PDB file of C-alpha atoms in Angstrom:
ATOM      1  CA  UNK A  20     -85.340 -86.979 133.499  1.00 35.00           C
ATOM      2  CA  UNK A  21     -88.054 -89.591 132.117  1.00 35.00           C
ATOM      3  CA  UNK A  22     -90.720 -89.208 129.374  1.00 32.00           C
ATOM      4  CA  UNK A  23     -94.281 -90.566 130.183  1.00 34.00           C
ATOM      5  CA  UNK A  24     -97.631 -90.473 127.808  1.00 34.00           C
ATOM      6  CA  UNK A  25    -100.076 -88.108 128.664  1.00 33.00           C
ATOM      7  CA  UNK A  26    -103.288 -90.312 129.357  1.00 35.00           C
ATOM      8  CA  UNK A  27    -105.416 -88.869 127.028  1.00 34.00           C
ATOM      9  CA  UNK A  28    -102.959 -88.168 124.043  1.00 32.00           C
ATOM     10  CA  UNK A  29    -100.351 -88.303 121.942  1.00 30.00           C
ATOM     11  CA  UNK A  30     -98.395 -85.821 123.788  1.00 28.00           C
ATOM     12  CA  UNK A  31     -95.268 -86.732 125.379  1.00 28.00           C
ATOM     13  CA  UNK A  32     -93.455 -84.677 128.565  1.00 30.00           C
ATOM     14  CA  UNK A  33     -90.080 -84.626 130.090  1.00 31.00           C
ATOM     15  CA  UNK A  34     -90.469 -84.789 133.977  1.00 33.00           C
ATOM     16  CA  UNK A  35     -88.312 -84.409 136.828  1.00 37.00           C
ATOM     17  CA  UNK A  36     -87.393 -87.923 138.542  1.00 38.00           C
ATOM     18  CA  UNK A  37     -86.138 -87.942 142.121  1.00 39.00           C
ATOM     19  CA  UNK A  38     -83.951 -90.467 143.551  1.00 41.00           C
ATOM     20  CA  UNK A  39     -84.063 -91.990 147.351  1.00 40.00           C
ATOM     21  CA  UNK A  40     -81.724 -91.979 149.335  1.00 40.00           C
ATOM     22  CA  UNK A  41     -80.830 -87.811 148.375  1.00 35.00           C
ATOM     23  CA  UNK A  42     -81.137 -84.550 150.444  1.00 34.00           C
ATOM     24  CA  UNK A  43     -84.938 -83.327 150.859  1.00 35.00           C
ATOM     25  CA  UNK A  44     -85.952 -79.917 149.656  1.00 35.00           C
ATOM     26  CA  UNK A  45     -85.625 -79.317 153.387  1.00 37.00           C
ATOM     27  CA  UNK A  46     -82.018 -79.362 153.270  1.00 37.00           C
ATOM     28  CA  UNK A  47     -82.718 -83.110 155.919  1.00 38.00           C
ATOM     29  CA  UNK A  48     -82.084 -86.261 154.291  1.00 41.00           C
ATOM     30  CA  UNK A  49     -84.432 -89.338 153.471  1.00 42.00           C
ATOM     31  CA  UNK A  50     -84.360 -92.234 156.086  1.00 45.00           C
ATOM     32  CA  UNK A  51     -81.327 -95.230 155.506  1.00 46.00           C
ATOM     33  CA  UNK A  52     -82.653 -98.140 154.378  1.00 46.00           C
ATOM     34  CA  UNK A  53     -84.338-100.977 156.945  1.00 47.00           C
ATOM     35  CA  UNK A  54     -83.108-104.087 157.546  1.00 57.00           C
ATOM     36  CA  UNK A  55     -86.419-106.270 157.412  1.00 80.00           C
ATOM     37  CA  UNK A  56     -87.334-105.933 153.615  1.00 91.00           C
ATOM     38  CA  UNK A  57     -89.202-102.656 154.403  1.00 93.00           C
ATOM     39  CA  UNK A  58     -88.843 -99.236 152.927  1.00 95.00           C
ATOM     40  CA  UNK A  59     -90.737 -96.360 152.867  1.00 95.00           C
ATOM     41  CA  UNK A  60     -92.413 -93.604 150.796  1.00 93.00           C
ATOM     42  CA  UNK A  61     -93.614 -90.258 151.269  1.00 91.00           C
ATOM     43  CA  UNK A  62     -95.591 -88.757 148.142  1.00 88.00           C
ATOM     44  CA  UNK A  63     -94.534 -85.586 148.858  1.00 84.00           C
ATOM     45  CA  UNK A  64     -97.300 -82.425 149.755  1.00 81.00           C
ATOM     46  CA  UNK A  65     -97.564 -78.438 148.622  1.00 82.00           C
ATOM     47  CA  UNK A  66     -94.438 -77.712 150.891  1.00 85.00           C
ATOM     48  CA  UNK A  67     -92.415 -80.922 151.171  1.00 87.00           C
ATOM     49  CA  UNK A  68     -90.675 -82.731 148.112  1.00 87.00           C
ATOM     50  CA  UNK A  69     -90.909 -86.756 148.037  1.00 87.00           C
ATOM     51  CA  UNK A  70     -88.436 -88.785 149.736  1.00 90.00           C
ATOM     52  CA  UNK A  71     -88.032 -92.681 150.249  1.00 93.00           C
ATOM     53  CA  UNK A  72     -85.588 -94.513 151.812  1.00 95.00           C
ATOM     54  CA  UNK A  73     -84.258 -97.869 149.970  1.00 96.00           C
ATOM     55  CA  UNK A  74     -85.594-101.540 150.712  1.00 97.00           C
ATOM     56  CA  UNK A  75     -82.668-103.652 151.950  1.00 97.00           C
ATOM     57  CA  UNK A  76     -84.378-107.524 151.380  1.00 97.00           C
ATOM     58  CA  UNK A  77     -83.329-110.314 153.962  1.00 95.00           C
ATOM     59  CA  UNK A  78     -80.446-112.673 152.812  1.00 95.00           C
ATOM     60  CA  UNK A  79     -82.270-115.558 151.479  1.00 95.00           C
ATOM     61  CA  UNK A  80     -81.104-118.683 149.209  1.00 96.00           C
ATOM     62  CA  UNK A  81     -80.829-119.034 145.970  1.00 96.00           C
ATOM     63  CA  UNK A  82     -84.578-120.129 144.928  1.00 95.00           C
ATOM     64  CA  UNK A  83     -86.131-119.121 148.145  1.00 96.00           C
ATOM     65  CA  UNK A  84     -88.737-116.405 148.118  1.00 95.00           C
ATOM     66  CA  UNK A  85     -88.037-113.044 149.872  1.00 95.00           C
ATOM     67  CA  UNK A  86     -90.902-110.211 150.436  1.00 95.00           C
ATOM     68  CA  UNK A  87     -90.341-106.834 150.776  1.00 96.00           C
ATOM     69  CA  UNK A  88     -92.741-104.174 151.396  1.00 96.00           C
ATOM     70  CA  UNK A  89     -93.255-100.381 150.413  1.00 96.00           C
ATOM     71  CA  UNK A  90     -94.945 -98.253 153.325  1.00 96.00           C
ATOM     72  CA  UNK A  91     -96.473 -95.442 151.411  1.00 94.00           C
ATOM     73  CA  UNK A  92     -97.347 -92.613 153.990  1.00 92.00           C
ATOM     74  CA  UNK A  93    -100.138 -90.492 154.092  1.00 86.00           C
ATOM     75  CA  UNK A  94     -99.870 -88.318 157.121  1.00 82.00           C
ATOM     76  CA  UNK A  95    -100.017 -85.603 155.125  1.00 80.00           C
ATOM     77  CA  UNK A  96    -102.043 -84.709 151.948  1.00 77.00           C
ATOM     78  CA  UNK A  97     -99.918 -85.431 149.135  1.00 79.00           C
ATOM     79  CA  UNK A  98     -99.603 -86.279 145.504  1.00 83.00           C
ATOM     80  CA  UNK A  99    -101.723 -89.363 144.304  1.00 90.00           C
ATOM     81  CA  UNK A 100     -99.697 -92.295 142.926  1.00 92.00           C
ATOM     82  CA  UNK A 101    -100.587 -92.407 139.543  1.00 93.00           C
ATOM     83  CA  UNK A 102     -98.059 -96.111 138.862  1.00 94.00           C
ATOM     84  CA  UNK A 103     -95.824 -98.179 140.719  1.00 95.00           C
ATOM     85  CA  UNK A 104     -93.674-100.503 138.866  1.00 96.00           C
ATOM     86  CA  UNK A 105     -90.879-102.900 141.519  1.00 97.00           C
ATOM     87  CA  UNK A 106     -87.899-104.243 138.823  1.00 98.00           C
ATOM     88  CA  UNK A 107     -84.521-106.435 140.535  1.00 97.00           C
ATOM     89  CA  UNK A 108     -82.422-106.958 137.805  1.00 96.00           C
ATOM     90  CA  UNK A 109     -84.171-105.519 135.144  1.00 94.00           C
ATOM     91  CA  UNK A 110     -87.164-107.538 135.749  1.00 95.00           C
ATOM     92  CA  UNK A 111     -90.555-106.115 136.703  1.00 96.00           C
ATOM     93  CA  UNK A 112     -91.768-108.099 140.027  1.00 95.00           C
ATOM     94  CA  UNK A 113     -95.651-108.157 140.446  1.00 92.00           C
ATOM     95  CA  UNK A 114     -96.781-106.417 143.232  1.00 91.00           C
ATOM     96  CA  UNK A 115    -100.610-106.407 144.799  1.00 84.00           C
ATOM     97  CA  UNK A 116    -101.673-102.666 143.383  1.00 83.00           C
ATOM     98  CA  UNK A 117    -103.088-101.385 146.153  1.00 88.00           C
ATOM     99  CA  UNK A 118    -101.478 -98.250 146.703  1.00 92.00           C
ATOM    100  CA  UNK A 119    -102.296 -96.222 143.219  1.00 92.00           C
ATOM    101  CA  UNK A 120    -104.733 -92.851 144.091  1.00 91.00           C
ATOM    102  CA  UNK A 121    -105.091 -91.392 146.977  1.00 89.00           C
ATOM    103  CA  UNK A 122    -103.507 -92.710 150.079  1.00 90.00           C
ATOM    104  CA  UNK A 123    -105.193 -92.007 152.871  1.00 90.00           C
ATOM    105  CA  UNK A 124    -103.575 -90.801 156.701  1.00 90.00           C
ATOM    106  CA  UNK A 125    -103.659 -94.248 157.876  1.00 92.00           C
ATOM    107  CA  UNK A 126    -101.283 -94.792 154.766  1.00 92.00           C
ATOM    108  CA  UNK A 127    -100.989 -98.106 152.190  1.00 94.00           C
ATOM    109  CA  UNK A 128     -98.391-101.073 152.162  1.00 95.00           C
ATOM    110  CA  UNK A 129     -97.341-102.237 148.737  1.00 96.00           C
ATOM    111  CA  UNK A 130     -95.792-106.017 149.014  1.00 95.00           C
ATOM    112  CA  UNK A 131     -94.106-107.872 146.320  1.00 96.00           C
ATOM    113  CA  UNK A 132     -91.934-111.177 146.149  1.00 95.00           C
ATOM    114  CA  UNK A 133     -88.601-111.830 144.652  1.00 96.00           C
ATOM    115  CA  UNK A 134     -87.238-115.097 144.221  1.00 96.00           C
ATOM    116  CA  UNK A 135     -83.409-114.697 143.697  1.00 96.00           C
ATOM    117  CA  UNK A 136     -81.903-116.918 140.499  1.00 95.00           C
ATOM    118  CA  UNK A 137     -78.238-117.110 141.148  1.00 96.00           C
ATOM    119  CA  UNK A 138     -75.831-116.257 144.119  1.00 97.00           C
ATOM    120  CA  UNK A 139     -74.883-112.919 145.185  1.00 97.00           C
ATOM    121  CA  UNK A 140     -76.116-109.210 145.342  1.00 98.00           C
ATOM    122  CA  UNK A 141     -78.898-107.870 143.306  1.00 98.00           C
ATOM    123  CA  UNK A 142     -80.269-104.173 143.070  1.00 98.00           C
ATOM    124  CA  UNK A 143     -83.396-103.167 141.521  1.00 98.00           C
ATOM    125  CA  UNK A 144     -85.841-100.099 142.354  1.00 97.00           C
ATOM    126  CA  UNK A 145     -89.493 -99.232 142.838  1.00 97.00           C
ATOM    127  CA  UNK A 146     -90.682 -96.656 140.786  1.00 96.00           C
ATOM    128  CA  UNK A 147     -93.620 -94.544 141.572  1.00 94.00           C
ATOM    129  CA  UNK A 148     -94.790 -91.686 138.996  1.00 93.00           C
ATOM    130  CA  UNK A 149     -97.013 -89.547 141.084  1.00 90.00           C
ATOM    131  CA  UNK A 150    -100.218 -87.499 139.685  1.00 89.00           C
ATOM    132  CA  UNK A 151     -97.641 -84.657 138.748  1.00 88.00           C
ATOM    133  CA  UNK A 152     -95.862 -86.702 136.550  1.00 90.00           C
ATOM    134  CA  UNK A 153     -93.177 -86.262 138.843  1.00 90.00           C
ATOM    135  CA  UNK A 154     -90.912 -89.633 139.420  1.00 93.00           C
ATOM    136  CA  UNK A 155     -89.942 -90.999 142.641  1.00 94.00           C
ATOM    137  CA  UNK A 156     -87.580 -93.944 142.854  1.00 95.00           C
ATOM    138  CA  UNK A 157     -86.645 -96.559 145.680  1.00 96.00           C
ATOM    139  CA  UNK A 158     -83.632 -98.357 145.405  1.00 97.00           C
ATOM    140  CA  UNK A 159     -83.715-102.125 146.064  1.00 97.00           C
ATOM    141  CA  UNK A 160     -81.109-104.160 146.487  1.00 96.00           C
ATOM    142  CA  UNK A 161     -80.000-108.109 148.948  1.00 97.00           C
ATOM    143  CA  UNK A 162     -77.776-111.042 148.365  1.00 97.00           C
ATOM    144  CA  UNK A 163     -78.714-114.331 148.073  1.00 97.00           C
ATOM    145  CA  UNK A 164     -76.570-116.921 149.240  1.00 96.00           C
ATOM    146  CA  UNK A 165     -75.963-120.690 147.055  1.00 91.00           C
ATOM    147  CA  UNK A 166     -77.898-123.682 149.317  1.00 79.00           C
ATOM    148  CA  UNK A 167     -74.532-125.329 149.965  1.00 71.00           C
ATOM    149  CA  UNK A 168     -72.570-122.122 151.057  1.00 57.00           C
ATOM    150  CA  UNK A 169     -75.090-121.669 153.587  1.00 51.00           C
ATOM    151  CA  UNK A 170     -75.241-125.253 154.748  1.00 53.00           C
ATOM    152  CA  UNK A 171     -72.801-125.674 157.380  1.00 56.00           C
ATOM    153  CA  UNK A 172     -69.763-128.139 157.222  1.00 54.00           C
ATOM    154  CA  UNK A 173     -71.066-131.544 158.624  1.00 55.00           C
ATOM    155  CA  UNK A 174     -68.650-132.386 161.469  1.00 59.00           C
ATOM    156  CA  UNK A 175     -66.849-135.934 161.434  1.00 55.00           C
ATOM    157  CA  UNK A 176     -67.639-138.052 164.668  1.00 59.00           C
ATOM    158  CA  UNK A 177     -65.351-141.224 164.483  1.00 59.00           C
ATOM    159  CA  UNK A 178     -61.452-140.890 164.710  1.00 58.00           C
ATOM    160  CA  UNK A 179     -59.676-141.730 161.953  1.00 58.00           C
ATOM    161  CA  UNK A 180     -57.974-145.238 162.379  1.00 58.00           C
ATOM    162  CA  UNK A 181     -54.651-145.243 164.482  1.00 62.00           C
ATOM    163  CA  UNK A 182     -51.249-145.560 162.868  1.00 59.00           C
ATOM    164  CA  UNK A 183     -48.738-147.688 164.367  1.00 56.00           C
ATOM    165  CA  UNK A 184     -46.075-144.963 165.640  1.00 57.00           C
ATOM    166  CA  UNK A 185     -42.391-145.275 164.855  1.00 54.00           C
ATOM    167  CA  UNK A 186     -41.187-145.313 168.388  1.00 54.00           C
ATOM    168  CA  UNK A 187     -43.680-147.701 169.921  1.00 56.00           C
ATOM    169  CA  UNK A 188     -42.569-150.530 167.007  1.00 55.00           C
ATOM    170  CA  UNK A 189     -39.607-153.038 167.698  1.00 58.00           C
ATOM    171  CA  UNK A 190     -36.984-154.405 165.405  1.00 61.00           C
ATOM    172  CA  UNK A 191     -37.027-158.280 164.814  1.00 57.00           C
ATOM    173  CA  UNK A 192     -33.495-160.029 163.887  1.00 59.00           C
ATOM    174  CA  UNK A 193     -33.265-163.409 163.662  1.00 60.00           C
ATOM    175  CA  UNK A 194     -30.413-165.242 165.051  1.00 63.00           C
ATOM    176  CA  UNK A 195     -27.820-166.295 163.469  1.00 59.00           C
ATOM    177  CA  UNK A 196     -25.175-168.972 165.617  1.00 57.00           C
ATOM    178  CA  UNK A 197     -21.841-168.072 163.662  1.00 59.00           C
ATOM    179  CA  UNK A 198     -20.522-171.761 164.748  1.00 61.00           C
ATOM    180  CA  UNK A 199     -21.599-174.291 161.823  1.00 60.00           C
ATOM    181  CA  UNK A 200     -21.134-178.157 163.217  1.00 60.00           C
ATOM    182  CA  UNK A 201     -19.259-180.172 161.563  1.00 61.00           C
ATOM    183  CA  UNK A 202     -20.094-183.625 160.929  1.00 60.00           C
ATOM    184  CA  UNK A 203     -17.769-184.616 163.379  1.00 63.00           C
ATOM    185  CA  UNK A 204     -19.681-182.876 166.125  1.00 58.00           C
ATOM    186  CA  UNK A 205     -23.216-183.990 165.193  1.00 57.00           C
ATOM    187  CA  UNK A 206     -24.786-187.203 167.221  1.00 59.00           C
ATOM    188  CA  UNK A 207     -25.770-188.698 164.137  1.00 57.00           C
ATOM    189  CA  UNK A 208     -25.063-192.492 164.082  1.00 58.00           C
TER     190      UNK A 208
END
């Protein structure tokens, strides 16, 4: 359940919030999410609840900027969006606003941009509150990878210098006569 402000007043409601990724009233289930940064949202219409399916960003690097987009459908007359608010890790990420009202049967793309502070996976979620009050949300979620994890080892082209081996080495001994001369013996006048 969430609580929204009635436009007009003071008055304050609790409404029904819906989850992607869960059954539809249909008893079929919302789409998995795509793999390009893409997910998408139906509004919902008299006979069919909303659904969504989650936005799986590309892996990008740490302080590179990653889009993802929300394809809002309107093949069928349903609820206006009333707000839609993107947060990854808590943090609201600006989107363009194009997509609040009525969506018409060619449909409406939201984008918005996330620029990933630290390695590793993140989540977030797209919220939209319809005209109903009613709450749909979009799960979010990608993994950024550090600059020098994704950098790949630089490969070493010159051989490392030779060692002499043991086997290819020969002993040196001097030589020693064992037979001193005597003085006798030398040729020395």
């Amino acid at each position: 359940m969430a609580t929204a402000a009635c436009a007009g007043g003071e008055t304050t409601a609790q409404l029904p919030s819906r989850a992607a990724g869960t059954a539809k009233a249909d008893g079929g289930e919302s789409a998995p999410a795509a793999e390009d940064g893409h997910g998408e949202l139906f509004p919902g219409s008299e006979t069919e609840e909303p659904s969504a399916s989650a936005i799986k960003l590309p892996r990008t690097e740490v302080g590179e900027t990653t889009t993802g987009s929300l394809e809002i459908s309107g093949e069928k007359p349903g609820q206006p969006v009333q707000n839609l608010v993107f947060k990854i890790e808590g943090t609201e990420v600006p989107s363009g606003g194009q997509c609040l009202g009525e969506v018409g049967p060619e449909g409406c793309s939201e984008t918005f941009d996330y620029t990933p502070t630290r390695p590793g996976p993140y989540t977030g979620e797209a919220t939209a509150t319809m005209a109903d009050g009613s709450m749909v949300t979009v799960p979010i979620y990608g993994e950024a990878v550090d600059s020098a994890a994704s950098t790949p080892p630089t490969r070493i082209t010159s051989a490392p210098p030779q060692t002499p081996d043991e086997t290819e080495t020969e002993e040196w001994s001097p030589e020693v006569s064992s037979d001193v001369p005597s003085p006798e013996d030398s040729d020395l006048p």
